[in-house]
Every structure is written in C-alpha cells, then in structure tokens.
Amino acid sequence: MEVSFDFHTLSLSDLLQIPFRQPRVTAPAPVILCISPQFVAEQWQIFVTHAHIAHYFGGHLHLYVTSMLESYFNLVKEYEKLGYVTVDYWMRYKFKNKTFDSPEPNSNVEWRNQAGAHTDCLLQYKEVASFITFVDLDDVLVPRGFDSYYEEFSSLFYFHPNILTFQYPKREIMLHNKPTIDDINLVEQFCHPWFATTTDTGKIVARPVDLDSMWIHRSFYVPDKKFYVVNHNFLLHMQRPVDTNGQDPITYEMKAFSIFKNLKLNESVLEPVQNELEKHALYACLLLDCCEPGAGFCREEVASFITFVDLDDVLVPRGFDSYYEEFSSLFYFHPNILTFQYPKREIMLHNKPTIDDINLVEQFCHPWFATTTDTGKIVARPVDLDSMWIHRSFYVPDKKFYVVNHNFLLHMQRPVDTNGQDPITYEMKAFSIFKNLKLNESVLEPVQNELEKLLNSSSFQKVASKLPTHAYYFPIMFRCYYEKYYRSLDNTCPNGEGCLMTPITFHYHTNSRWSSDIGCYT
C-alpha cells in the first residue's frame, strides 16, 4: 500500500520539528563514561562513589536522567558545577491526552531505550573523546596496574591493535550503603576481598571514531574477531547494596559470595579518592537534608549494631575492614536471625609494665590459643531487642539465634603479669598452637600506629606514668568470682558482692552515701 502526502497543503504548524543537536567540539576529559538513563533514581550513594572514582582516574560521567528524587537531583547538579558530570535528559514517549486504554508506546522500547542513549552519547563525543565507555551507574571501574583510565585503555589498544571494542566483565562486590555522605569511606567499602562467585555480561570501551552505534553490552556492527573480553580487570558491580539499616532490600535471586584475596583492591589506590570525597561531603550532606538543623555534624545519633561484651573480650574482624561490614554481612546472609553469638576463645597474653611497652601486633598476632571455647557474647540490631541478659536475650527464640563459626572473641581473661608469672594458678586452661586462627600482622599494624600517636602526647604520657605496673587486685577479684560465681555450690545469687580486699573493700560497705563528685562512699 502506498501512502503519499501533499506537502503543499501543510501549514508551518503541522510540521514536525526534528531535534537535531550539534556534536560536541570539546570533551571535558579524554575518557567519557556514558551512563544509562536513570529512572526513579534514589541511590545517591552509588552516584557519589562513581563520580569521585571516575573523576580521580581521569574520566567524566555523561549521565542521562529520566526521573530522580529531587534532593538527589540537586546533588547531581552540584557535581555538574564541579565538572564531575554532565547531566542529559532522556525522555519517555508520552501522549498529550492519554487515557486509561491508550496504547503504551514505551512497552515496545527495549530497556528504556538504553541503546538509544548510548548511541546519542557516542555521537556527541565521536570526534572529541579519546576513549568512551557505556556503563550503568552501578558499574564502576578501578584501573589495575595503571594510574588512569587513559593509560589502561591505551595499553589495551596498543597490545591488541586489531581489536575495536574491549568488554570488561562485571563482578558483584559486597557493598553496604551509608546513611549520610560523610559516612562514605571508599577504602572501607571497596578494599575488601568479598566478591560474587560468578561474573555477569560486561560493558565495553572503545575509541569513539571506530563506532557509529551502540547497544547495551556491545556494538553489533563490530564483528566477533574485533571484539575482546579482558581478563586482567573487571567492573565492580554495585547492583544490590545492603541498605543503611543493615538489611538486604532484595532478598530473592541472591548471589553466592566468597573471599577472593587476589581480586582485593589495595587501599592505597582509593585513599586519594576518599580524601577528595571528604572535601565535598559536608556540602553534599546539606543538599541531601541529612543534617540536624543547626548541628555541627551530619550523622544520625542511632546505632546500626550493638554488642554486649566484657572488657576483656575483644573482636577483630576477619575478612572485613570494619565491624559494620562484618555484622552487615551476617544479617545479609542470615536474614531471619536476630542475634549472632561470637564464642570466646582465650588467647595467651602477657601484660606490659608501661603503656609504652604495649605492642598489639606482638601480643595478638601469634598462634597460641586455648584448646576450648567459652560461651560467647552477642551482636544485634538494637531495634530488634527490648532487653538483654549476659550472653543472649531470652526473648529471642532459638530459631532466631545463631552461633557464628567464622570468627570469635579474643578472651584476655588471665594475662601473664608483668613479672612473667601467672597470677591465677588454678583452673588453668590448656593452650596449643592454632596457625589457622592466627591474626595477620597487617590487621593490627594500623591500630598500633594509632596507639603510638597517642604516646607522643605529653598530657597522655603524664597520666600514663601514674598507672600501676603490676596486678594487685586482679587475682583477688578473680578468686572471689571463681568461688562465688563460677564454682558456687549453693543457690545464692551469683555475684561479686562480699569480696573483701586489703587494704580497700570495694564490694562491701554499710551506711553508704552518694555524691555527684565522688560517687558512692561510706
């Protein structure tokens, strides 16, 4: 069937304006990252992360927006003023007077017309950018073995001169969103070894002069022999971050994660990016309405996690860079559990006579542990509990209580005294070498460095100089607790009251009074 038009009968108002746009004559950076259209966008944390990493390594985001939370959009516009991103608007097809039974034109557009947006971005920068990538906002690339995107991409095309497009596979990284922008720590979030056990179809990098159109994962006009999947690096896929409350908002189709130490990023790679981010954090926080009015901080005064431990129970994360990451991971993989109990295992420990002698690496990074474990202590999300006992909450049923097996509390219960003698010579535990339990020195070295910084303070040294050099009350108190609590043979309430000590009695008194200045006294 032939259709013809008589253009002589059309008025100017009937003509369709085709919105041609001129190609760009300059590029804000030699590497352009074309970002798929954002719709109902709210995860500003991912944008902040991607913007700073891309900017530091010499890339520029070209971000298409369909719909976005207003505060998030305001934040993006501020980053546009700083030169981190160019905002472009990607519209959906709409009818002017749509009714309930009107056809939906967008239903026949593949993936919100990502291919159209990618091709639009390609044609904008075709003659001015050195390299161009086509990624989602939650796909972030960190160069490996190179200082910039430009260096890494140049190397690829140098060693593979017949290849037109290189595809970087995607591998999901375990990620935890932060509630406010000043909580974001890129080193903490990305320099850990937890990754998905499988990879996903990746995204490509190309020289824009070599392409005329793009799809989502590749250009179909590039034959397979000129298409190459890289194996030296991958996109960090931030697809499903654990939410700020420690819970996984997506509880289906969950991927398996494991530790891949060979994939872990070195902290030094992202430390300068973190420093740059912190310069912008406070202002961005104000834009996102995360600050208390008139307050000098941008932080919710609530706890994400809470633990109930004795002072001699210390926890060192294993496989994670922080308590927050380790605890979030537990609740991520066990969504039906309310409290996790960490067992206690005594570590062979030697007290030091002065604070200057303390060396945490030396004291804790050795393989000598007790051959048995003790009843542990729990971690929970405080919103899940209303009361606590010593080792658990009795209002949490057994099916929602879980004893972890990947880590344990280092129990510093009976350290050898500064004179090299054991002040507790009864009920001694058997110790043995457990090389698999030994902490790596690198874990506690930064903690030791922090301690040594304090030691350089004259006021700190003044106070520390008056600390006791030997244990006096500890063996007395331990004997008391041993007899009245751990080995109690009657039905009396287990506690340390009535423990008499010479020259001072702390736990027994009559005619007691209380003063706001000195507390309880007799």
XYZ file of C-alpha atoms in Angstrom:
522
model
C 0.000 0.000 0.000
C 1.407 3.389 -0.998
C 0.924 6.459 1.146
C 1.501 9.917 -0.275
C 1.423 13.392 1.242
C 0.709 16.715 -0.392
C 3.241 18.931 1.385
C 1.846 21.994 -0.356
C -1.293 21.752 1.777
C 0.621 21.594 5.121
C 0.977 24.718 7.231
C 4.052 25.525 9.323
C 2.167 24.466 12.479
C 1.731 20.971 11.043
C 5.450 20.406 10.510
C 7.324 18.108 12.902
C 10.450 19.645 14.377
C 13.274 17.091 14.429
C 15.511 17.969 17.421
C 18.929 17.713 15.798
C 21.805 18.512 18.140
C 25.270 19.563 17.186
C 28.151 17.216 18.082
C 30.476 18.473 20.771
C 33.613 20.298 19.741
C 35.420 19.672 23.046
C 35.345 16.965 25.717
C 35.634 17.637 29.469
C 38.045 14.663 29.734
C 39.776 12.283 27.324
C 37.681 9.383 28.685
C 33.884 9.697 28.652
C 31.650 7.308 30.617
C 28.179 7.182 29.059
C 25.752 6.265 31.854
C 22.440 4.513 31.116
C 19.261 6.546 31.798
C 18.320 6.815 35.481
C 14.664 6.321 36.390
C 13.039 6.522 39.831
C 16.613 7.012 40.992
C 17.297 7.314 44.724
C 20.635 5.573 45.396
C 22.730 8.706 45.528
C 25.484 6.782 47.322
C 26.301 4.913 44.103
C 26.452 8.160 42.132
C 28.793 9.799 44.658
C 31.054 6.740 44.605
C 31.161 6.541 40.808
C 31.599 10.284 40.307
C 34.633 10.509 42.580
C 36.338 7.342 41.341
C 35.815 8.251 37.677
C 36.974 11.832 38.211
C 40.137 10.800 40.034
C 41.147 8.332 37.306
C 40.573 10.844 34.512
C 37.022 10.047 33.416
C 33.893 12.177 33.049
C 30.326 10.934 33.593
C 27.682 11.747 30.982
C 24.530 10.929 32.947
C 21.098 10.503 31.359
C 18.164 11.244 33.668
C 14.523 10.257 33.238
C 13.311 10.567 36.842
C 15.116 11.097 40.146
C 14.484 12.185 43.741
C 14.693 15.955 43.987
C 17.406 16.064 46.668
C 19.432 13.539 44.682
C 18.994 15.619 41.514
C 20.138 18.755 43.342
C 23.248 16.871 44.448
C 23.977 15.752 40.863
C 23.638 19.344 39.635
C 26.203 20.480 42.202
C 28.617 17.835 40.961
C 27.942 19.114 37.441
C 29.099 22.587 38.542
C 32.294 20.977 39.858
C 32.963 19.335 36.490
C 32.436 15.718 37.568
C 29.363 15.017 35.433
C 27.299 16.274 32.517
C 23.548 15.879 33.020
C 21.480 14.979 29.957
C 17.735 14.356 29.883
C 16.305 11.188 28.430
C 12.559 11.429 27.840
C 9.937 8.719 27.614
C 7.400 8.761 24.810
C 4.164 10.312 26.062
C 0.751 11.162 24.660
C -0.529 14.647 25.298
C -4.036 13.497 26.284
C -3.540 9.956 27.480
C -6.489 7.817 28.590
C -6.636 4.566 30.535
C -6.911 2.461 27.379
C -4.347 4.396 25.351
C -1.529 2.310 23.906
C 1.720 2.439 25.861
C 4.459 3.319 23.369
C 7.258 2.620 25.866
C 6.266 -1.035 26.161
C 7.980 -1.717 22.843
C 11.195 0.112 23.742
C 13.979 -2.229 24.908
C 15.317 -1.479 28.391
C 14.161 2.161 28.464
C 15.973 2.692 25.165
C 19.429 2.359 26.690
C 20.790 1.636 23.221
C 19.402 4.972 22.026
C 21.008 6.846 24.913
C 24.339 5.113 24.365
C 24.294 5.909 20.659
C 23.352 9.518 21.412
C 26.302 9.787 23.800
C 28.617 8.177 21.254
C 27.644 10.641 18.527
C 28.042 13.613 20.865
C 31.671 12.746 21.666
C 32.601 10.827 18.493
C 35.142 13.347 17.289
C 36.482 14.748 20.568
C 36.963 11.909 23.114
C 39.929 9.536 23.074
C 38.009 6.666 24.662
C 34.383 6.086 25.512
C 32.666 3.527 27.734
C 28.998 2.575 28.020
C 28.124 1.502 31.560
C 25.384 1.551 34.167
C 25.780 3.883 37.118
C 26.369 0.882 39.410
C 29.301 -0.368 37.286
C 32.497 1.268 38.499
C 35.940 0.630 37.104
C 39.155 0.990 39.094
C 42.327 0.699 36.980
C 44.607 -2.204 37.889
C 48.282 -1.701 37.212
C 47.716 1.756 35.748
C 47.263 5.238 37.195
C 44.380 6.304 34.960
C 41.678 5.085 32.602
C 43.583 6.651 29.713
C 46.726 4.630 30.459
C 44.856 1.350 30.882
C 42.771 1.762 27.715
C 45.760 2.964 25.686
C 47.644 -0.161 26.741
C 44.785 -2.416 25.586
C 44.667 -0.892 22.101
C 48.472 -0.894 21.896
C 48.823 -4.624 22.581
C 45.710 -5.581 20.574
C 45.846 -3.311 17.503
C 43.195 -5.297 15.586
C 40.541 -5.058 18.305
C 37.848 -2.350 18.128
C 35.948 -2.926 21.391
C 37.101 -4.370 24.724
C 34.471 -5.717 27.092
C 35.051 -5.600 30.861
C 33.066 -8.347 32.656
C 31.043 -7.368 35.728
C 31.504 -8.965 39.151
C 29.294 -8.006 42.062
C 31.091 -6.728 45.157
C 29.629 -6.906 48.644
C 28.623 -3.336 49.390
C 26.921 -1.509 52.252
C 25.168 1.800 51.691
C 25.806 4.567 54.192
C 23.014 6.754 55.584
C 24.858 10.053 55.099
C 27.505 11.200 52.674
C 30.054 11.863 55.410
C 29.830 8.173 56.387
C 31.074 7.043 52.979
C 34.522 5.506 53.134
C 35.615 4.211 49.743
C 38.628 2.361 51.142
C 36.450 0.529 53.634
C 33.724 -0.197 51.095
C 35.816 -1.441 48.190
C 39.178 -2.656 49.521
C 37.932 -5.979 50.854
C 38.013 -9.471 49.294
C 34.285 -10.342 49.197
C 33.004 -10.828 45.660
C 30.317 -12.833 43.893
C 31.494 -16.252 42.762
C 30.272 -15.595 39.195
C 30.657 -12.767 36.670
C 27.992 -11.119 34.510
C 27.989 -9.895 30.929
C 30.112 -6.800 30.851
C 30.308 -3.376 29.215
C 32.660 -2.086 26.554
C 35.306 0.554 25.998
C 36.084 1.799 22.509
C 37.604 4.633 20.543
C 34.511 6.591 19.512
C 35.802 7.123 15.959
C 35.534 3.341 15.436
C 31.784 3.136 16.179
C 28.597 4.521 14.660
C 26.036 2.970 17.025
C 25.813 1.086 20.318
C 23.628 -1.478 22.040
C 23.735 -2.188 25.786
C 26.659 -4.612 26.044
C 28.371 -4.195 22.673
C 28.005 -2.802 19.161
C 26.543 -5.356 16.779
C 28.393 -3.746 13.901
C 31.704 -4.889 15.382
C 32.432 -8.493 14.326
C 33.469 -11.057 16.940
C 37.054 -11.143 15.684
C 37.383 -7.458 16.607
C 35.669 -7.886 19.987
C 37.702 -8.955 23.041
C 36.753 -9.752 26.664
C 39.521 -8.602 29.025
C 40.759 -10.858 31.829
C 43.051 -8.524 33.787
C 40.294 -6.386 35.329
C 36.532 -6.164 35.767
C 33.758 -3.725 36.620
C 32.840 -3.598 40.307
C 29.090 -4.183 40.163
C 27.280 -2.285 42.927
C 23.915 -3.734 41.972
C 22.375 -4.675 45.308
C 23.991 -2.891 48.241
C 22.939 -3.769 51.771
C 20.725 -0.922 52.981
C 21.696 1.558 55.679
C 19.769 -0.416 58.318
C 21.958 -3.473 57.689
C 19.209 -5.350 55.868
C 19.204 -6.578 52.293
C 16.350 -4.849 50.439
C 16.466 -7.573 47.746
C 16.007 -10.993 49.329
C 15.495 -13.055 46.160
C 17.896 -14.247 43.470
C 20.723 -13.684 45.935
C 24.209 -14.413 44.684
C 26.816 -16.509 46.395
C 29.797 -14.540 47.711
C 33.230 -15.727 48.727
C 36.655 -14.359 49.625
C 38.914 -13.699 46.620
C 42.109 -12.225 48.035
C 43.626 -11.957 44.547
C 40.798 -9.601 43.499
C 41.043 -7.294 46.506
C 41.973 -3.698 45.738
C 44.958 -2.196 47.515
C 43.912 0.501 49.983
C 46.433 2.965 48.546
C 44.517 3.011 45.255
C 41.369 4.566 46.732
C 42.814 6.576 49.627
C 43.355 9.707 47.475
C 39.822 9.343 46.075
C 38.496 9.217 49.641
C 40.435 12.343 50.538
C 38.868 14.161 47.600
C 35.399 12.962 48.553
C 35.739 14.244 52.108
C 36.299 17.759 50.796
C 32.772 17.742 49.350
C 30.991 15.652 51.995
C 29.634 18.368 54.286
C 28.170 20.494 51.492
C 26.616 17.486 49.794
C 25.171 16.381 53.119
C 23.328 19.682 53.408
C 21.855 19.187 49.938
C 20.558 15.759 50.924
C 18.915 17.082 54.130
C 20.865 14.665 56.291
C 21.935 17.222 58.887
C 20.309 18.203 62.120
C 19.220 21.858 61.826
C 21.992 23.975 63.291
C 24.069 20.975 64.258
C 27.768 20.719 63.581
C 27.555 17.191 62.315
C 25.719 15.127 59.717
C 25.039 11.843 61.450
C 22.085 10.002 62.888
C 22.502 9.538 66.611
C 21.375 5.923 66.480
C 23.320 2.660 66.356
C 23.131 0.240 63.466
C 24.531 -2.624 65.559
C 25.145 -3.224 69.241
C 27.233 -5.779 71.126
C 27.275 -6.795 74.792
C 30.738 -7.867 75.901
C 33.124 -7.849 78.834
C 36.094 -5.517 78.740
C 38.427 -8.495 78.264
C 36.538 -9.707 75.167
C 37.950 -8.065 72.041
C 36.754 -8.689 68.498
C 38.956 -8.273 65.434
C 37.066 -8.533 62.112
C 38.151 -11.405 59.883
C 37.733 -10.897 56.151
C 36.290 -7.424 56.661
C 37.706 -3.969 57.266
C 35.233 -2.946 59.965
C 32.695 -4.203 62.468
C 29.964 -2.616 60.365
C 30.881 -4.659 57.290
C 31.208 -7.932 59.190
C 27.932 -7.518 61.062
C 26.100 -6.337 57.951
C 27.329 -9.417 56.141
C 25.953 -11.699 58.880
C 22.499 -10.170 58.665
C 22.728 -10.181 54.872
C 23.359 -13.928 54.644
C 21.040 -14.833 57.548
C 18.032 -12.519 57.139
C 15.900 -14.478 59.648
C 18.401 -14.277 62.528
C 18.039 -11.590 65.203
C 21.148 -12.195 67.344
C 24.539 -13.659 66.462
C 26.717 -15.022 69.243
C 30.507 -14.907 68.911
C 32.144 -17.661 71.015
C 35.055 -16.704 73.267
C 38.499 -18.272 72.973
C 41.258 -17.346 75.387
C 44.473 -16.059 73.816
C 47.853 -16.304 75.525
C 48.584 -12.765 76.636
C 51.370 -11.014 78.551
C 50.751 -7.705 80.293
C 53.320 -4.956 79.884
C 54.618 -2.822 82.791
C 54.179 0.510 80.984
C 51.954 1.747 78.205
C 54.990 2.440 76.015
C 55.783 -1.279 76.028
C 52.434 -2.322 74.562
C 52.743 -3.800 71.076
C 49.399 -5.056 69.784
C 50.928 -6.861 66.817
C 53.291 -8.782 69.069
C 50.611 -9.509 71.679
C 47.829 -10.703 69.399
C 49.353 -11.879 66.112
C 50.600 -15.237 67.356
C 49.043 -18.741 67.145
C 48.714 -19.650 70.863
C 45.071 -20.144 71.884
C 43.120 -22.169 74.423
C 42.040 -25.569 73.143
C 38.430 -24.911 74.134
C 35.956 -22.080 73.629
C 33.624 -20.469 76.167
C 30.070 -19.220 75.949
C 30.142 -16.116 73.816
C 28.522 -12.710 73.542
C 26.059 -11.399 71.010
C 25.702 -8.748 68.356
C 22.281 -7.474 67.325
C 20.455 -4.625 65.693
C 19.211 -2.644 68.691
C 15.770 -2.133 67.162
C 15.239 -5.909 67.374
C 15.717 -6.135 71.171
C 13.943 -4.807 74.233
C 16.091 -6.424 76.925
C 19.344 -8.318 77.395
C 20.922 -10.903 79.665
C 24.670 -11.606 79.880
C 25.135 -13.960 76.949
C 21.901 -13.505 74.987
C 18.377 -12.140 75.094
C 15.909 -14.711 76.355
C 13.170 -13.074 74.334
C 14.878 -14.159 71.119
C 13.840 -17.745 70.275
C 16.484 -20.320 69.428
C 15.494 -20.373 65.763
C 16.469 -16.691 65.513
C 19.711 -17.145 67.476
C 22.902 -18.210 65.703
C 26.434 -19.013 66.889
C 28.976 -17.856 64.299
C 31.841 -20.105 63.229
C 33.961 -17.756 61.110
C 35.304 -15.671 63.981
C 35.483 -15.456 67.772
C 36.128 -13.058 70.621
C 39.738 -12.904 71.791
C 39.338 -13.534 75.501
C 42.002 -11.696 77.510
C 40.792 -13.163 80.804
C 44.020 -14.187 82.518
C 47.079 -12.391 81.154
C 50.506 -13.299 82.443
C 51.631 -10.497 84.790
C 54.416 -8.042 84.044
C 56.839 -10.082 86.162
C 56.360 -13.076 83.840
C 54.292 -15.053 86.387
C 50.707 -16.212 86.079
C 48.660 -14.526 88.836
C 45.960 -17.224 88.505
C 47.446 -20.655 89.156
C 44.219 -22.694 89.407
C 41.761 -23.862 86.773
C 44.390 -23.172 84.160
C 43.432 -23.850 80.566
C 45.371 -25.909 78.062
C 46.888 -23.913 75.215
C 48.147 -25.055 71.847
C 49.283 -23.667 68.501
C 46.447 -22.972 66.030
C 48.051 -21.471 62.937
C 44.682 -21.161 61.208
C 43.451 -18.841 63.980
C 46.465 -16.530 63.961
C 45.753 -12.909 63.011
C 47.729 -11.376 60.172
C 50.109 -8.676 61.372
C 48.795 -6.208 58.795
C 45.401 -6.203 60.505
C 46.661 -4.680 63.750
C 49.584 -2.614 62.481
C 47.403 0.490 61.820
C 45.854 0.098 65.292
C 49.350 0.015 66.800
C 50.249 3.131 64.821
C 47.247 4.952 66.279
C 48.288 3.931 69.782
C 51.810 5.234 69.230
C 50.434 8.599 68.097
C 48.751 8.934 71.483
C 52.007 8.134 73.221
C 53.558 11.220 71.690
C 51.166 13.420 73.644
C 52.750 14.913 76.776
C 49.403 15.052 78.613
C 48.779 11.407 77.755
C 52.239 10.445 78.986
C 51.690 12.351 82.226
C 48.564 10.327 83.020
C 50.081 7.052 81.813
C 53.131 7.472 84.053
C 50.942 7.009 87.132
C 49.419 3.700 86.023
C 50.264 0.580 88.130
C 52.983 -1.678 86.767
C 51.833 -4.911 88.465
C 48.492 -6.615 89.079
C 47.317 -6.439 92.712
C 43.517 -6.540 92.820
C 43.025 -8.698 89.741
C 43.952 -12.083 91.325
C 41.883 -11.222 94.427
C 38.820 -10.381 92.355
C 39.302 -13.406 90.128
C 39.423 -15.734 93.173
C 36.288 -14.115 94.553
C 34.377 -14.507 91.310
C 35.658 -18.032 90.897
C 34.314 -19.081 94.278
C 31.105 -17.056 94.382
C 30.070 -17.307 90.762
C 31.825 -19.877 88.592
C 32.121 -22.502 91.345
C 29.142 -21.534 93.521
C 27.790 -24.624 95.277
C 24.697 -23.065 96.829
C 21.629 -21.312 95.490
C 22.746 -17.814 96.410
C 22.571 -15.128 93.770
C 25.796 -15.281 91.697
C 27.655 -12.003 92.085
C 30.841 -10.456 93.438
C 29.332 -8.740 96.454
C 31.169 -9.510 99.662
C 34.576 -9.755 98.009
C 36.844 -8.401 100.743
C 40.128 -6.876 99.727
C 43.029 -5.451 101.647
C 43.654 -2.566 102.069
C 40.377 -1.455 100.457
C 36.964 -3.113 100.425
C 35.188 -2.184 97.230
C 32.280 -4.592 97.300
C 31.093 -4.421 100.875
C 30.029 -1.332 102.790
C 27.466 -0.012 105.276
C 25.836 3.398 105.712
C 26.546 4.210 102.071
C 26.142 7.663 100.611
C 26.365 9.057 97.143
C 27.917 12.273 95.923
C 27.873 13.711 92.423
C 31.567 14.482 92.894
C 32.964 11.165 94.117
C 30.123 8.667 93.667
C 29.407 6.027 96.357
C 31.317 6.226 99.621
C 30.914 5.226 103.290
